[in-house]
mmCIF file of C-alpha atoms in Angstrom:
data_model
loop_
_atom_site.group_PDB
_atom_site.id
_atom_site.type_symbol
_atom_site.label_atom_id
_atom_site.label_comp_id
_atom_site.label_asym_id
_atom_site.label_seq_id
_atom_site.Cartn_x
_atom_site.Cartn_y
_atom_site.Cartn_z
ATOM 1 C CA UNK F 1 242.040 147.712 192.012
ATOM 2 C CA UNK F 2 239.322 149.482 190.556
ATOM 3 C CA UNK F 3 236.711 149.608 193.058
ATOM 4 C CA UNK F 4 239.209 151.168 195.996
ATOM 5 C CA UNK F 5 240.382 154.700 197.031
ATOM 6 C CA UNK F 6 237.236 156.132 197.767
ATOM 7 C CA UNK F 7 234.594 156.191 200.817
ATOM 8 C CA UNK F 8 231.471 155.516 197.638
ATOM 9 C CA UNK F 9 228.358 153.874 198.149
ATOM 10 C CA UNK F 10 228.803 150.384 195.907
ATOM 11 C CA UNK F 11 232.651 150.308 196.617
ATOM 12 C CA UNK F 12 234.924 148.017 198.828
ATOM 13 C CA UNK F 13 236.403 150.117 201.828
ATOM 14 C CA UNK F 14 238.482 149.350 204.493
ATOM 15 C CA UNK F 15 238.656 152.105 207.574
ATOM 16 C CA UNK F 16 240.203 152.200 210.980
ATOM 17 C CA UNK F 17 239.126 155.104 213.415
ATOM 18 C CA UNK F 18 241.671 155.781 215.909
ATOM 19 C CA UNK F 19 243.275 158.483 217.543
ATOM 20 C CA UNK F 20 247.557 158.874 218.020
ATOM 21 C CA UNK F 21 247.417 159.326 221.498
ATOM 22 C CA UNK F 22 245.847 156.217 222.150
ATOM 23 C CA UNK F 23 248.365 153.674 219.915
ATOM 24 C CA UNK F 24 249.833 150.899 221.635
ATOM 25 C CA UNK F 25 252.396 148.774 219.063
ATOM 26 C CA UNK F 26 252.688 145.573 221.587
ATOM 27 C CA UNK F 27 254.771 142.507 220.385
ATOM 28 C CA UNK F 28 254.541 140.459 217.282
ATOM 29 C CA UNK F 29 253.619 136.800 217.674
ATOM 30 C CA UNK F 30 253.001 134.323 214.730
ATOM 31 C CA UNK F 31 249.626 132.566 214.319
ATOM 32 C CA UNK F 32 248.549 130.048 212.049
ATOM 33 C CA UNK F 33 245.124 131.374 210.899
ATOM 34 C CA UNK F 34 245.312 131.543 207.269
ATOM 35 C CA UNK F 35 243.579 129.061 205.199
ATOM 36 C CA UNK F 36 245.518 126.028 204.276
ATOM 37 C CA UNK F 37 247.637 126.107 207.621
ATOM 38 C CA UNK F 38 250.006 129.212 206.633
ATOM 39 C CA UNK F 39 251.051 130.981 209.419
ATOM 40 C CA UNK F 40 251.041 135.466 209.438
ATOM 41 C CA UNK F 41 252.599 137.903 211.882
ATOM 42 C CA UNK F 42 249.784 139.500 214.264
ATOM 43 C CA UNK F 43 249.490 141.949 217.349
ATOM 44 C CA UNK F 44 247.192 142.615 220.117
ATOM 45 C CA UNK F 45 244.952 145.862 219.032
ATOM 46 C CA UNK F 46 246.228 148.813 220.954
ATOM 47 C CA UNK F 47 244.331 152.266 220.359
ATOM 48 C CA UNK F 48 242.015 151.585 217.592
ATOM 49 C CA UNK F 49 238.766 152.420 218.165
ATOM 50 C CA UNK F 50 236.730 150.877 215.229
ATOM 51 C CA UNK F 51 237.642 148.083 212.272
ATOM 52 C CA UNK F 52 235.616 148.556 209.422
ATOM 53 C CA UNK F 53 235.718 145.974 205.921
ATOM 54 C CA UNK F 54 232.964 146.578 203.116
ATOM 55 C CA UNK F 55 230.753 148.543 205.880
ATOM 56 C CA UNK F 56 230.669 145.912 208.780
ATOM 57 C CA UNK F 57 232.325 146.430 211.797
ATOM 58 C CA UNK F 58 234.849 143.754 212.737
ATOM 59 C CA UNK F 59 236.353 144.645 215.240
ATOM 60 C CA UNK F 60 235.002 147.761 218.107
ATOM 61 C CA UNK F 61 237.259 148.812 221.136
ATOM 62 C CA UNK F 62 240.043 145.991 220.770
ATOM 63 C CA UNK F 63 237.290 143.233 220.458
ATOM 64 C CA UNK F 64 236.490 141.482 217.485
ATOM 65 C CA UNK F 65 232.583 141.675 216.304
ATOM 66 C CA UNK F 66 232.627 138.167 214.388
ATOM 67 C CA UNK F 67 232.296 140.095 211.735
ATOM 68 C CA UNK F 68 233.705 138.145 209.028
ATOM 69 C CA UNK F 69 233.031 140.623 205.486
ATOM 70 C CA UNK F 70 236.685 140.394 203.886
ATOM 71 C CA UNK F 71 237.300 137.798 200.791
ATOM 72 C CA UNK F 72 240.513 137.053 199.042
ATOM 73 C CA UNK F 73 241.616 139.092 195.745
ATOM 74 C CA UNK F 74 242.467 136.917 192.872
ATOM 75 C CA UNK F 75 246.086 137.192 192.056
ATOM 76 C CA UNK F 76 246.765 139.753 188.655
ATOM 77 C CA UNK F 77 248.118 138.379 185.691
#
């Protein structure tokens, strides 16, 4: 992944702002919300401040912007 590992104008970047005090791991639930019907493991946000994919903010305080910047990588190989 060429185009990761740095905060660089032009590059993809993912950041979450939070601080340690503030982390709350609540339970695990399943939800089918991947496209084509597959199901991944998910929890309630609990502490992080700020979301941030390719420079938009997706999710603020717990609540999600609608935000929707990510894309799929192409399997290697």
């Amino acid at each position: 992944l060429n185009d990761r590992g740095v905060l660089e104008v032009g590059k993809a970047a993912d950041i979450v702002i939070f601080t340690l005090d503030e982390l709350d791991y609540g339970p695990e639930r399943m939800v089918a919300d991947v496209p084509g019907g597959r199901s991944r493991l998910t929890r309630d946000p609990g502490g992080y401040r700020y979301t941030i994919v390719n420079g938009e903010v997706v999710q603020e305080g717990g609540t999600a912007t609608g935000a929707l910047p990510a894309r799929w990588l192409a399997r290697a190989g």
